[in-house]
Amino acid sequence: MKMESQIASHPSAWRIDMDMTDNLPVKQSSVELKKTLLSKYYEYLPYNRLHKESVVNVLHFREMGTSMTYSQNPSRTKPSSSHKRNQCFYTRSLCAAKFVSSVQALQYPITNVGQSTEEIDERLRPRQFEYHPTDPSLMAVGTLDGEVVILNHETGNIIKYISPCQQISGILGLCWLKKQPSKLLVGSDNDALRLYDINNVTSKLEDGYSIPAVTFDDFEQLTSVHVNSTDDRCLTSGYSKKVAIYDVCTGQRLQLFTDMHREPINVAKFSNHSPNLLATSSFDRDVKMWDLRQDPMRPCYTASSSRGNVMVCFSPDDLYLLVSAVDNEVKQLLAVDGRLHTDFGIVSTGISYNYTRSYYMNGRDYIISGSCEEPAIRVCCAQTGRRLKDISLENSGVGSSIYVQSLRSDPFRHFNMAVLASYSGRKTKNEIIKVNLLSTSHCAEEHNTGPNVHRPSYGKGG
């Protein structure tokens, strides 16, 4: 049992030479036990692939419309015409093949402007970000200075710029509309909630500030915003027990729910496909499902964590809820009734303020998880809970530590993500780092260590 707990806690540490330990031969029984435990807690390859494949072979078999038949001799791998595969199968096989060749994930920042000390103060100070729902190249980035930039994260160019109002406040919530993807909902820590149409803002600062398309009634202590699947309603939550529902077109508050939880509601999310279903997560350790068509004070069900909940999100198909509680307590629940489906078993640190956030990746195939007191990102299979990979953020700063503030998977690229990293030390700062699990760090020079993102020339008034 001791060996099993050690492997479960640090599975990557057990990827060692099983033939020798301390220059002494290992018994065959111990080797078999290690293999069994590793297969229980760790995925050897993505999508439970058991054999290493070359990209060339996968592409060849895809063109032939066949699958692979393996023998103990890799050179005798043959196509099997009797098993036709769909495009999803080959996409997953390509990912597994590329994953094998990627020794260390490619990482590079996309919100830094330069390397000199003089330029460091001109760096964007991101606080929140969201990928665009339909354009694979765009990302909205909200800053601690109240700016919102629409960034081409592939080239590093700022496409649009939403300037802050006279009262500067940090951006805490961003949400793109789904059916009107040019519109972006922005929530600030001064309780302001506004909707902008990026087609009507420019790429540089002009006199005054960007005019919103819709201004909403303020919501006190706002921290989270979200829009439903039909783009007609949005909700807000924050450091209170309240949740507000707004009309997206007019900005009018339609409903204000009080005392939905016993403690502040960190995150509230609409489902991806039903405009009336929403989930709330709170520090009171409860996650609740609500239906706006029913009694607003009676949840459909309540599920509980052992520690305070930091966030909740629906799987892309709404079949599951992914719940993240303080200090690496990450679980997947059945959305229909809140029953536990998967406990990812991430080891806790014992730090009471180690706030954990988790999101789905590759549809709902995998989850990614990170915590604000750790530099690591965990990648786990959403169905089995087994760990695929741990990624340590590369800290280029001298005399500083790096932590995971937040993260999102790239909705258009398998095994790609962006991480909001926070540095602490002699000079604290935030930046967004892109991570590609299918490419390796030695390719960084080809990427020029990531694009340099420069602010437009605003002058002192910006």
Coordinates of C-alpha atoms in Angstrom, one line a residue:
M1 CA 0.0 0.0 0.0
K2 CA 2.9 2.3 0.6
M3 CA 4.2 1.9 -2.9
E4 CA 0.7 2.4 -4.3
S5 CA 0.3 5.7 -2.4
Q6 CA 3.7 6.9 -3.6
I7 CA 2.9 6.2 -7.2
A8 CA -0.5 7.9 -7.0
S9 CA 1.1 11.0 -5.4
H10 CA 4.1 11.2 -7.8
P11 CA 3.4 9.0 -10.8
S12 CA 6.0 10.6 -13.0
A13 CA 8.8 9.8 -10.5
W14 CA 8.2 6.1 -11.1
R15 CA 9.0 6.2 -14.8
I16 CA 12.4 4.7 -14.0
D17 CA 14.5 1.8 -15.0
M18 CA 12.6 -1.1 -13.5
D19 CA 15.5 -3.5 -13.9
M20 CA 17.9 -1.8 -11.4
T21 CA 17.4 0.1 -8.2
D22 CA 20.4 1.4 -6.2
N23 CA 22.5 -0.9 -8.5
L24 CA 20.6 -4.0 -7.2
P25 CA 18.4 -6.2 -9.3
V26 CA 14.7 -5.8 -8.8
K27 CA 12.5 -8.8 -8.3
Q28 CA 10.1 -9.6 -11.2
S29 CA 7.2 -9.4 -8.8
S30 CA 8.1 -5.8 -7.9
V31 CA 8.4 -4.9 -11.6
E32 CA 5.0 -6.3 -12.4
L33 CA 3.5 -4.5 -9.4
K34 CA 5.0 -1.2 -10.5
K35 CA 3.6 -1.7 -14.0
T36 CA 0.2 -2.5 -12.6
L37 CA 0.1 0.6 -10.4
L38 CA 1.5 2.8 -13.2
S39 CA -1.3 1.7 -15.5
K40 CA -3.8 2.4 -12.8
Y41 CA -2.8 6.0 -12.1
Y42 CA -1.0 7.1 -15.3
E43 CA -1.7 7.1 -19.0
Y44 CA 1.2 5.9 -21.1
L45 CA 0.0 7.7 -24.2
P46 CA -3.0 10.0 -25.0
Y47 CA -6.3 8.3 -25.7
N48 CA -5.1 5.1 -24.0
R49 CA -2.9 4.2 -27.0
L50 CA -0.7 1.3 -26.0
H51 CA 1.8 1.5 -28.9
K52 CA 4.0 4.3 -30.1
E53 CA 3.2 5.4 -33.6
S54 CA 5.0 7.5 -36.1
V55 CA 3.3 10.5 -37.6
V56 CA 4.2 9.3 -41.1
N57 CA 2.5 5.9 -40.5
V58 CA -0.6 7.5 -39.1
L59 CA -0.9 9.8 -42.1
H60 CA -0.3 6.9 -44.5
F61 CA -3.0 4.8 -42.8
R62 CA -5.4 7.7 -42.9
E63 CA -4.9 8.1 -46.6
M64 CA -5.5 4.4 -47.1
G65 CA -8.6 4.5 -44.9
T66 CA -7.3 1.7 -42.7
S67 CA -6.3 1.0 -39.1
M68 CA -3.1 -0.5 -37.6
T69 CA -2.5 -4.1 -36.5
Y70 CA 0.4 -4.5 -34.2
S71 CA 2.8 -7.4 -33.6
Q72 CA 5.7 -7.6 -31.2
N73 CA 8.0 -6.6 -34.0
P74 CA 7.2 -2.9 -34.8
S75 CA 8.5 -3.4 -38.4
R76 CA 5.7 -5.9 -39.0
T77 CA 2.9 -3.4 -38.2
K78 CA 0.3 -3.8 -40.9
P79 CA -2.8 -2.0 -42.0
S80 CA -6.1 -3.7 -41.4
S81 CA -8.6 -2.9 -44.1
S82 CA -11.4 -4.7 -42.2
H83 CA -11.5 -1.9 -39.6
K84 CA -12.4 1.5 -41.1
R85 CA -11.8 4.5 -38.8
N86 CA -13.4 7.9 -38.7
Q87 CA -11.6 11.2 -38.8
C88 CA -11.7 11.5 -35.0
F89 CA -9.7 8.3 -34.6
Y90 CA -6.9 9.6 -36.9
T91 CA -6.8 12.9 -35.1
R92 CA -6.3 11.2 -31.8
S93 CA -3.7 8.9 -33.3
L94 CA -1.8 11.9 -34.7
C95 CA -1.9 13.6 -31.3
A96 CA -0.6 10.5 -29.6
A97 CA 2.3 10.2 -32.2
K98 CA 3.2 13.9 -31.8
F99 CA 3.0 13.6 -28.0
V100 CA 5.6 10.9 -28.0
S101 CA 8.1 13.0 -29.8
S102 CA 7.5 16.1 -27.6
V103 CA 9.9 15.5 -24.7
Q104 CA 9.1 18.9 -23.0
A105 CA 6.1 21.0 -23.9
L106 CA 6.8 24.2 -25.8
Q107 CA 6.1 27.3 -23.7
Y108 CA 6.3 31.0 -24.6
P109 CA 4.8 34.2 -23.3
I110 CA 2.4 36.2 -25.5
T111 CA 1.9 39.3 -23.4
N112 CA 5.5 40.6 -22.9
V113 CA 6.7 43.5 -25.0
G114 CA 10.5 43.3 -24.7
Q115 CA 13.5 42.3 -22.8
S116 CA 15.0 45.6 -21.5
T117 CA 14.4 47.0 -18.1
E118 CA 13.0 50.2 -19.6
E119 CA 10.3 48.3 -21.5
I120 CA 9.3 46.1 -18.6
D121 CA 6.8 48.7 -17.3
E122 CA 5.1 48.8 -20.7
R123 CA 4.2 45.1 -20.4
L124 CA 0.5 44.3 -20.5
R125 CA -0.6 43.3 -17.0
P126 CA -3.2 40.6 -17.7
R127 CA -5.8 39.6 -15.2
Q128 CA -8.3 37.6 -17.3
F129 CA -8.5 36.2 -20.8
E130 CA -10.8 34.2 -23.0
Y131 CA -10.3 32.6 -26.4
H132 CA -12.6 33.8 -29.2
P133 CA -15.5 31.3 -29.9
T134 CA -15.1 31.3 -33.7
D135 CA -11.8 32.8 -34.7
P136 CA -8.9 30.5 -33.8
S137 CA -6.4 33.4 -33.8
L138 CA -8.1 35.8 -31.4
M139 CA -8.1 36.1 -27.7
A140 CA -9.5 38.8 -25.4
V141 CA -7.2 39.9 -22.6
G142 CA -8.4 42.0 -19.6
T143 CA -5.8 43.8 -17.6
L144 CA -5.3 45.0 -14.1
D145 CA -5.3 48.6 -15.5
G146 CA -8.8 48.2 -16.9
E147 CA -7.8 47.7 -20.5
V148 CA -9.3 45.0 -22.8
V149 CA -7.2 44.1 -25.8
I150 CA -8.2 41.8 -28.6
L151 CA -5.0 40.0 -29.3
N152 CA -3.9 37.8 -32.3
H153 CA -2.2 35.2 -30.1
E154 CA -0.6 33.6 -33.1
T155 CA 1.3 36.8 -34.3
G156 CA 1.3 38.9 -31.1
N157 CA -0.5 41.8 -32.8
I158 CA -3.1 43.8 -30.9
I159 CA -6.2 43.9 -33.2
K160 CA -8.5 46.0 -31.1
Y161 CA -8.2 48.0 -27.9
I162 CA -11.0 48.9 -25.4
S163 CA -9.7 51.7 -23.3
P164 CA -10.7 52.0 -19.7
C165 CA -13.1 54.7 -18.4
Q166 CA -11.8 57.5 -16.3
Q167 CA -12.0 55.4 -13.1
I168 CA -9.4 52.7 -13.7
S169 CA -10.3 49.2 -12.4
G170 CA -9.1 45.7 -13.0
I171 CA -11.0 43.4 -15.4
L172 CA -12.3 40.3 -13.5
G173 CA -14.8 38.8 -16.0
L174 CA -14.9 38.3 -19.8
C175 CA -17.4 36.4 -21.9
W176 CA -17.9 36.3 -25.6
L177 CA -21.4 36.1 -27.0
K178 CA -21.9 32.8 -28.9
K179 CA -24.3 33.8 -31.6
Q180 CA -22.9 37.3 -31.9
P181 CA -19.2 36.6 -31.6
S182 CA -18.1 40.3 -32.2
K183 CA -19.6 41.2 -28.8
L184 CA -17.8 40.8 -25.6
L185 CA -19.2 41.1 -22.0
V186 CA -16.7 42.8 -19.6
G187 CA -17.0 42.9 -15.8
S188 CA -14.7 45.1 -13.6
D189 CA -13.8 45.2 -10.0
N190 CA -15.5 48.5 -9.6
D191 CA -18.8 46.6 -10.0
A192 CA -19.3 47.8 -13.7
L193 CA -20.7 45.5 -16.3
R194 CA -20.6 46.5 -20.0
L195 CA -21.0 44.9 -23.4
Y196 CA -18.7 46.0 -26.3
D197 CA -18.9 45.3 -30.0
I198 CA -15.3 44.9 -31.2
N199 CA -16.3 46.0 -34.7
N200 CA -16.9 49.4 -33.2
V201 CA -13.6 49.9 -31.4
T202 CA -10.3 50.8 -32.9
S203 CA -6.8 49.4 -32.5
K204 CA -5.4 52.6 -30.9
L205 CA -6.4 55.0 -28.1
E206 CA -8.6 57.9 -29.1
D207 CA -9.9 60.8 -27.1
G208 CA -12.0 59.7 -24.2
Y209 CA -12.8 56.0 -23.7
S210 CA -14.4 53.2 -25.7
I211 CA -18.2 53.5 -25.7
P212 CA -20.0 50.3 -24.8
A213 CA -22.9 49.0 -26.8
V214 CA -24.8 48.2 -23.6
T215 CA -24.2 49.4 -20.0
F216 CA -25.7 47.2 -17.3
D217 CA -26.8 48.0 -13.8
D218 CA -23.9 47.6 -11.4
F219 CA -23.4 44.4 -9.5
E220 CA -21.6 44.8 -6.1
Q221 CA -18.4 42.9 -5.6
L222 CA -18.5 41.3 -9.1
T223 CA -16.0 38.6 -9.9
S224 CA -17.6 36.4 -12.5
V225 CA -19.8 36.9 -15.7
H226 CA -21.3 34.5 -18.1
V227 CA -23.8 34.5 -21.1
N228 CA -26.4 31.8 -21.8
S229 CA -26.5 29.8 -25.0
T230 CA -29.0 32.0 -26.7
D231 CA -27.2 35.3 -25.9
D232 CA -30.3 36.9 -24.4
R233 CA -29.4 36.7 -20.7
C234 CA -26.2 37.0 -18.7
L235 CA -25.4 36.4 -15.1
T236 CA -23.0 37.8 -12.5
S237 CA -21.7 36.6 -9.2
G238 CA -19.0 37.7 -6.8
Y239 CA -18.0 38.1 -3.2
S240 CA -21.5 37.9 -2.0
K241 CA -24.4 35.4 -1.7
K242 CA -26.2 37.0 -4.7
V243 CA -26.6 36.1 -8.4
A244 CA -28.1 38.6 -10.8
I245 CA -29.6 37.8 -14.2
Y246 CA -29.6 40.6 -16.9
D247 CA -31.2 41.2 -20.2
V248 CA -28.2 41.3 -22.7
C249 CA -30.0 43.7 -25.1
T250 CA -31.1 46.4 -22.6
G251 CA -28.7 45.9 -19.7
Q252 CA -31.7 45.8 -17.3
R253 CA -31.5 43.5 -14.3
L254 CA -34.3 40.9 -14.6
Q255 CA -33.7 38.9 -11.4
L256 CA -31.6 39.2 -8.3
F257 CA -31.3 36.0 -6.2
T258 CA -30.1 36.3 -2.6
D259 CA -28.8 33.7 -0.2
M260 CA -28.4 31.0 -2.8
H261 CA -25.4 29.8 -0.8
R262 CA -24.2 30.3 2.8
E263 CA -21.0 31.9 1.7
P264 CA -19.8 34.0 -1.4
I265 CA -20.5 32.5 -4.8
N266 CA -17.1 32.5 -6.7
V267 CA -18.4 31.4 -10.1
A268 CA -21.8 30.9 -11.7
K269 CA -22.1 29.4 -15.2
F270 CA -24.9 28.8 -17.7
S271 CA -24.9 25.4 -19.4
N272 CA -23.6 25.3 -23.0
H273 CA -26.9 24.2 -24.6
S274 CA -29.8 25.0 -22.3
P275 CA -30.4 28.7 -21.7
N276 CA -32.2 28.2 -18.4
L277 CA -29.8 25.9 -16.6
L278 CA -27.0 27.3 -14.5
A279 CA -24.5 26.0 -11.9
T280 CA -23.1 27.9 -8.9
S281 CA -20.1 27.1 -6.8
S282 CA -19.3 28.6 -3.4
F283 CA -16.8 28.7 -0.5
D284 CA -19.6 27.0 1.5
R285 CA -18.4 23.8 -0.2
D286 CA -21.6 23.3 -2.2
V287 CA -22.2 23.2 -5.9
K288 CA -25.8 23.7 -6.9
M289 CA -27.7 23.2 -10.2
W290 CA -30.6 25.7 -10.9
D291 CA -33.4 25.8 -13.5
L292 CA -34.7 29.3 -14.0
R293 CA -38.1 27.9 -15.0
Q294 CA -38.6 26.5 -11.5
D295 CA -38.7 27.9 -8.0
P296 CA -35.6 30.2 -7.8
M297 CA -34.9 29.2 -4.2
R298 CA -34.9 25.5 -4.7
P299 CA -31.9 24.0 -6.6
C300 CA -32.3 20.9 -8.7
Y301 CA -29.7 19.3 -6.5
T302 CA -26.7 20.1 -4.3
A303 CA -23.3 18.4 -4.4
S304 CA -20.7 19.0 -1.8
S305 CA -16.9 19.1 -1.7
S306 CA -14.7 18.7 1.4
R307 CA -13.2 22.2 1.0
G308 CA -14.5 25.5 -0.4
N309 CA -15.3 25.5 -4.1
V310 CA -13.3 27.8 -6.3
M311 CA -15.1 27.2 -9.6
V312 CA -17.4 25.0 -11.7
C313 CA -17.9 24.6 -15.4
F314 CA -20.0 22.4 -17.7
S315 CA -18.4 19.9 -20.2
P316 CA -18.9 21.1 -23.8
D317 CA -21.8 18.6 -24.2
D318 CA -23.3 19.5 -20.8
L319 CA -23.1 15.8 -19.6
Y320 CA -20.7 16.6 -16.7
L321 CA -19.8 19.3 -14.2
L322 CA -16.1 19.9 -13.4
V323 CA -15.7 21.1 -9.9
S324 CA -12.5 22.6 -8.5
A325 CA -12.2 23.2 -4.7
V326 CA -9.3 24.7 -2.7
D327 CA -6.0 22.8 -2.8
N328 CA -6.3 20.4 -5.7
E329 CA -9.7 18.8 -4.9
V330 CA -10.9 18.3 -8.5
K331 CA -14.0 16.1 -9.3
Q332 CA -16.2 15.5 -12.2
L333 CA -20.0 15.1 -11.5
L334 CA -22.8 13.8 -13.6
A335 CA -24.7 17.0 -14.6
V336 CA -28.1 15.2 -14.5
D337 CA -28.1 14.6 -10.7
G338 CA -24.7 15.6 -9.3
R339 CA -23.4 12.1 -8.6
L340 CA -19.6 11.6 -8.6
H341 CA -18.2 10.4 -11.8
T342 CA -14.4 10.9 -11.5
D343 CA -12.2 11.9 -8.6
F344 CA -8.9 13.0 -10.1
G345 CA -7.0 12.4 -6.9
I346 CA -4.5 15.3 -7.2
V347 CA -2.5 15.5 -4.0
S348 CA -3.1 18.5 -1.8
T349 CA -0.4 20.7 -0.4
G350 CA -2.0 21.6 2.9
I351 CA -2.1 25.3 1.9
S352 CA -5.5 26.7 2.7
Y353 CA -5.3 29.5 0.1
N354 CA -4.1 27.2 -2.7
Y355 CA -7.0 28.1 -5.1
T356 CA -7.4 25.5 -7.8
R357 CA -8.9 26.0 -11.3
S358 CA -9.7 23.4 -13.9
Y359 CA -11.1 23.3 -17.4
Y360 CA -11.8 20.8 -20.1
M361 CA -9.4 20.2 -23.0
N362 CA -9.9 18.5 -26.4
G363 CA -13.7 18.7 -26.0
R364 CA -14.3 16.7 -22.9
D365 CA -11.5 14.1 -23.4
Y366 CA -9.1 15.6 -20.9
I367 CA -9.0 18.2 -18.1
I368 CA -6.3 20.6 -17.2
S369 CA -5.8 21.8 -13.6
G370 CA -3.6 24.3 -11.9
S371 CA -3.3 26.1 -8.5
C372 CA -2.2 29.5 -7.5
E373 CA 0.5 28.3 -5.1
E374 CA 2.1 25.8 -7.5
P375 CA 4.0 26.0 -10.8
A376 CA 2.5 22.8 -12.2
I377 CA -0.3 22.0 -14.6
R378 CA -1.9 18.6 -14.4
V379 CA -3.4 16.9 -17.5
C380 CA -5.8 14.1 -16.7
C381 CA -8.1 11.8 -18.7
A382 CA -11.7 13.0 -18.0
Q383 CA -13.1 9.5 -18.2
T384 CA -10.6 7.4 -16.2
G385 CA -9.0 10.1 -14.0
R386 CA -5.5 8.8 -14.9
R387 CA -2.7 11.4 -15.2
L388 CA -1.3 11.9 -18.7
K389 CA 1.3 14.6 -17.9
D390 CA 2.5 17.1 -15.4
I391 CA 3.8 20.4 -16.9
S392 CA 6.1 22.7 -14.9
L393 CA 6.0 26.3 -16.0
E394 CA 9.4 27.5 -17.0
N395 CA 10.5 30.5 -14.9
S396 CA 12.8 32.8 -16.8
G397 CA 12.8 35.4 -14.1
V398 CA 15.7 35.7 -11.7
G399 CA 14.9 35.6 -8.0
S400 CA 11.2 35.0 -8.5
S401 CA 8.7 32.2 -8.3
I402 CA 6.0 31.3 -10.8
Y403 CA 2.5 30.2 -10.1
V404 CA -0.7 29.2 -12.1
Q405 CA -3.3 32.0 -11.7
S406 CA -5.7 30.6 -14.3
L407 CA -5.7 28.6 -17.5
R408 CA -7.8 27.8 -20.6
S409 CA -7.5 25.1 -23.2
D410 CA -7.4 26.2 -26.9
P411 CA -10.8 25.3 -28.3
F412 CA -9.3 24.8 -31.8
R413 CA -6.1 23.0 -31.2
H414 CA -5.7 19.7 -29.4
F415 CA -3.3 19.6 -26.4
N416 CA -2.8 23.4 -26.6
M417 CA -3.6 25.8 -23.8
A418 CA -2.9 29.3 -22.4
V419 CA -1.9 29.9 -18.8
L420 CA -2.2 33.1 -16.8
A421 CA 1.1 32.9 -14.8
S422 CA 1.9 35.0 -11.8
Y423 CA 5.4 35.8 -10.7
S424 CA 6.3 36.8 -7.1
G425 CA 9.7 38.0 -5.9
R426 CA 11.6 41.2 -6.4
K427 CA 9.1 42.4 -9.0
T428 CA 5.6 40.9 -9.2
K429 CA 4.0 40.6 -12.6
N430 CA 1.5 38.5 -14.6
E431 CA 1.8 37.2 -18.1
I432 CA 0.0 34.8 -20.4
I433 CA 2.0 31.8 -21.5
K434 CA 1.0 29.5 -24.4
V435 CA 1.7 25.8 -23.9
N436 CA 1.8 23.2 -26.7
L437 CA 2.0 19.6 -25.6
L438 CA 2.6 18.4 -29.2
S439 CA 5.7 20.4 -29.7
T440 CA 8.9 20.5 -27.8
S441 CA 10.9 23.3 -26.2
H442 CA 13.8 23.0 -28.6
C443 CA 11.5 24.4 -31.2
A444 CA 11.3 27.7 -29.3
E445 CA 13.9 29.3 -31.6
E446 CA 11.6 28.6 -34.5
H447 CA 8.8 30.4 -32.7
N448 CA 11.2 33.2 -31.8
T449 CA 10.4 32.4 -28.1
G450 CA 6.9 33.6 -28.8
P451 CA 5.7 36.8 -30.3
N452 CA 6.5 40.2 -28.8
V453 CA 3.3 42.0 -28.0
H454 CA 3.7 45.8 -28.1
R455 CA 1.2 48.3 -27.0
P456 CA 0.1 50.8 -29.6
S457 CA 1.8 54.2 -29.0
Y458 CA -0.7 55.9 -26.7
G459 CA 1.3 58.6 -25.1
K460 CA 1.2 59.5 -21.4
G461 CA -2.5 59.9 -21.4
G462 CA -3.0 56.1 -21.9

